[in-house]
Amino acid sequence: MTSAEIAITTSVALVALVTFYLGRRSATQHNVAQDFDIARRTVRSRRNAAAISGEYLCAASFVGIVGAVLADGADAMWYPIGFTAGYLALMIFVAAPLRRSGAYTLPDFVEARLGSRSLRGLASAVTVLIALLYLVPQLQGADLVVRTLLPVPGWAGPVAVTAVVLLTVIGGGMRATTVAQAFQYWLKLFAIVAPTLVMFAVFVGSGAGNGAVSLSSAGPPAFTEPTTVTVEESVTLRVSTETKFLADGVVDGEPAQSEMTLDAGVGMRVSAGTTLRFEKGTYVPVVVGSPADNAGWLMPGDGDGWDLAGTYSLIIALLLGTMGLPHILVRFYTNPDGKAARRTTLHVLLLVGLFYLFPTLLGALSRLYVPELLVTGKTDAAVLLLPTAVLPGLPGQVLAAVIVAGVFSAFLAATSGLVFSVAGVVSTGLLPERVRDFRLAAALLALVALGLSLLPRSPDLAHSIGVAFALAASTFCPVLVLGIWWRGLTAKGAAAGMVAGGGTVLVALALDIISSHTGDWAPTLVQRPALISVPAAFLLAVVISSATRGDVPATVNGVMLRMHAPDRLGFVRDSEIPRYGRAEEKVRLGQGRHRR
Amino acid sequence: MRPSSVERVPGMPAHLKGGDIDAPTKPKRQRVVLGGGAQGPIAPSLRARVELAEQTSWGEMLIRDLISALLRWGLVLAVAAVLVLGLLPLVFWLVPGFASFSVAGVPIAWLILGLAPFPLLFGIGVAYDRLAERHERDFVDMIEN
């Protein structure tokens, strides 16, 4: 093992150990069944906000955004904006009423508000789908880290993450994950801020980048030193100014073993296994689909009208998808009341926004220091390779180890949060003996996700996460927003909205996967379907609800009162712990028990 | 005198609500609480609470007003955020020259997209938090007085 590998292995092991220790410690302190579940709703607002942020900042935030900014430039900056803005939407339209409704998960909310068992089943199924779409990219991110940095096979990464998560979740419960997640947030913040500042200082100190072509010059990016790139998956390359390189392998379907010239604007198909050797200062060819020169990279809105629609589609998915993420919603139940839920969300907005100032900077630095990733299209590795490219030797290795600690923590936090919350959804529907059942559900979920993550799929993490957000935005967002603010929503309307929105996203996802194996013919809106699916879901939910007006549940007034009456009036009744949010505890408001 | 005016409460929800099976059993408890208290000043507040809890037409109207006030403010702030941020892609697309304008070597688009949204979103969040809490406080004050 080299010193870099030792540093990285150590930092990963430390993160896993601390996470496990924090989980273990609180698990032994709180082993009553009630504590196991919801930490008795006494988790403090600030720590809860850190825990939510810790769970939320996932592979897409740490690895995906940097890769997306490296490849797409200004247009990728909508990811951090959307990820943050999602909490504003959540805070304004969902946080306080959802907390007061006493629902623990979305299926609970749906059943309490609309009083339909079958709709509960549908909501549970959608929750599991969202969780899987969200889990798989996390585990694939772990695969990427291991394959990029360590001399072991890629599958070791997902397996390790799954193992740590299962140990923590099954052994600890919510209290454990709250402490662990809050820790993960601060760890991630440190792991991105410190290396970014150091690397930025080095960049400024070295006279703007080692003689690299400055980012503000219009031409394509250039190699700062002689570079050899091996293409692992076949790619089509393009360049905006003629470039030369030595190729060894198969180019445009023919064997090549000589110097090649790639003319401006011509696509060149480079087959898997081909090695390309570039001299210092030559221009970097870029995988088709990303801006080929810095001018296009620097400027937002450089594409055609479809790209513009794609940008809006992404914004809608991220803005409205956050409120439908199962692991985020569960956290709101740990707030003491609606007002605290709103305050917590405000804190999250601050913490998450603070974090998202940095990935953009890393993405921009990557374009200067690791342009070779543009040739293979594996831009998600940027954040991992950047430290050693900026600072050769030990300092770079230390920075890389710090970043890897943050990255690994991102996988862990998001994965454990999802497994925990969705295992609850799976298990509440089944047997009454919750704890054992819960463990079984957690193990099943994690193993299915692990199995799916080992299948080959698109390497673009930010994009994969975007699909999970699109599904959440097209199913749960309409149900939540309409259910909280509109008395007219009926179970049939909600079901129609969820099926239409979710179905659209799933069909688009299937088309996208087929297209990625058969020549990338899918248009932008297939890759980013939210612009169509979200309005369709809202429209259908409203139209069908209006058509079935007679089905509005009789309990609607009571539920509305409970969700919106200020906390001090004491209408919130927390459900019994093991059977929270079920029909039995529905609005027993009239009994005259008021809390001051 | 005052306790007796409170005792009228049970009758109202029963005929206004109609369909609710639980309704007839609830009011009896209220009477017990009142008998114990026998204090004049709490009566109006309790009455309002009961009307709320029973969702009489007046109680329902109260909560409807609160909901629509909160929703109105929420929409105003959300629309403000969507207008400020949501029009940016269109502006960049329609006016490419605007994006290439640069401040201290950094294109203005990067400053606008990379820095500005986060304080803006947080500021709007703070504004909504204040508004919502003020409305809820006013509502509680109204119920309790």
XYZ file of C-alpha atoms in Angstrom, chain A residues 69 73-75 77-78 80-81 84-85 88 91-93 96 100 216 297-306 308 311-312 315 319 339 342-343 346-347 349-350 352-354 356-357 360 364 484-485 487 557-558 560-561 564-571 587-596, chain B residues 22 26-27 29-30 33 42 45-46 49-50 52-55 59-60 63-64 66-68 70-71 73-75 77-78 81-82 85-93 96 99-100 105 107 109-115 117-118 121-122 124-126 128-129 132-133 135-137 139-141 143-144:
142
model
C -19.693 21.684 -12.397
C -20.073 24.616 -15.653
C -22.548 27.333 -14.832
C -25.595 25.223 -15.708
C -24.898 25.401 -10.351
C -28.635 24.889 -10.278
C -26.900 23.426 -5.097
C -29.513 26.148 -5.538
C -31.224 24.476 -0.825
C -34.428 25.985 -2.169
C -37.651 26.844 1.668
C -40.561 25.129 5.428
C -43.284 27.299 3.947
C -45.724 24.645 2.833
C -45.209 22.938 10.767
C -48.698 18.862 13.996
C -11.704 32.963 -18.456
C -18.720 26.231 -19.812
C -18.584 29.638 -18.140
C -21.858 30.908 -19.532
C -25.176 29.599 -18.298
C -27.942 28.989 -20.777
C -25.569 28.241 -23.603
C -27.661 25.480 -25.161
C -30.876 25.486 -27.157
C -34.441 25.812 -25.929
C -34.522 22.176 -24.852
C -33.457 25.641 -21.042
C -32.784 23.434 -16.512
C -36.302 24.341 -15.424
C -35.115 23.164 -10.699
C -37.338 22.437 -5.325
C -43.131 25.926 15.541
C -40.336 25.442 11.234
C -37.359 26.706 13.202
C -34.794 27.445 8.950
C -31.616 26.153 10.585
C -31.599 26.206 5.243
C -28.634 27.970 6.822
C -27.138 23.431 3.893
C -26.640 26.784 2.177
C -23.310 27.203 3.937
C -23.197 24.485 -0.904
C -20.964 27.527 -1.264
C -18.859 24.987 -7.004
C -14.027 25.151 -11.065
C -52.287 20.424 3.908
C -53.791 23.488 2.284
C -59.838 20.645 2.021
C -62.192 19.685 9.547
C -60.583 18.058 12.547
C -57.185 20.740 9.253
C -57.623 22.184 12.732
C -52.926 24.533 11.452
C -53.999 25.539 14.948
C -51.038 27.135 16.740
C -49.212 24.772 19.081
C -50.154 26.660 22.245
C -53.806 25.819 21.826
C -52.869 22.207 22.373
C -54.766 20.484 19.607
C -58.813 13.515 15.949
C -60.100 12.830 19.384
C -60.127 16.561 19.748
C -63.541 16.924 21.245
C -62.588 15.224 24.467
C -61.655 18.535 25.930
C -58.127 17.787 27.004
C -56.243 20.960 26.455
C -52.625 21.551 27.073
C -51.311 24.915 27.977
C -68.441 11.278 19.146
C -67.793 15.217 24.580
C -69.570 18.189 26.096
C -66.578 16.758 30.351
C -66.564 20.478 29.743
C -64.051 21.522 34.238
C -61.749 32.104 31.641
C -61.538 31.761 26.120
C -62.777 28.274 26.813
C -61.558 26.811 22.243
C -64.529 24.546 22.374
C -62.647 25.491 17.593
C -62.375 21.941 18.847
C -65.921 21.129 17.855
C -65.440 22.870 14.530
C -64.741 27.606 14.751
C -64.264 26.380 11.224
C -59.269 28.218 11.302
C -60.065 28.815 7.625
C -55.774 31.407 9.684
C -55.031 28.868 6.971
C -55.711 31.306 4.181
C -50.653 31.631 6.194
C -51.117 30.280 2.688
C -48.057 34.837 2.866
C -46.403 31.566 1.960
C -47.382 31.986 -1.669
C -42.805 34.722 -0.466
C -42.508 31.574 -2.576
C -38.216 33.522 -4.583
C -39.360 31.791 -7.760
C -34.285 32.844 -9.055
C -36.597 31.209 -11.562
C -36.288 33.934 -14.164
C -32.491 33.719 -14.155
C -32.181 30.803 -16.612
C -34.471 32.660 -19.010
C -32.529 35.903 -18.624
C -29.214 34.130 -19.209
C -30.659 32.400 -22.224
C -26.164 36.130 -23.341
C -23.845 36.614 -18.310
C -20.446 37.436 -19.785
C -12.348 38.487 -13.293
C -18.229 36.251 -14.572
C -23.281 34.626 -13.700
C -21.054 32.685 -11.306
C -21.478 35.249 -8.566
C -25.229 35.324 -9.082
C -25.575 31.549 -9.131
C -22.833 30.570 -6.724
C -23.274 33.074 -3.897
C -29.159 32.506 -3.854
C -28.185 31.209 -0.422
C -33.312 31.857 0.366
C -32.393 32.117 4.024
C -37.042 34.607 2.734
C -37.110 31.725 5.197
C -36.598 34.105 8.123
C -41.826 33.540 6.567
C -40.908 32.254 10.000
C -46.132 32.711 10.491
C -45.291 33.059 14.154
C -50.091 35.201 12.746
C -50.185 32.257 15.104
C -49.583 34.495 18.120
C -54.623 33.840 16.593
C -53.884 32.493 20.060
C -54.406 35.943 21.580
C -58.839 32.820 21.096
C -57.706 33.463 24.631
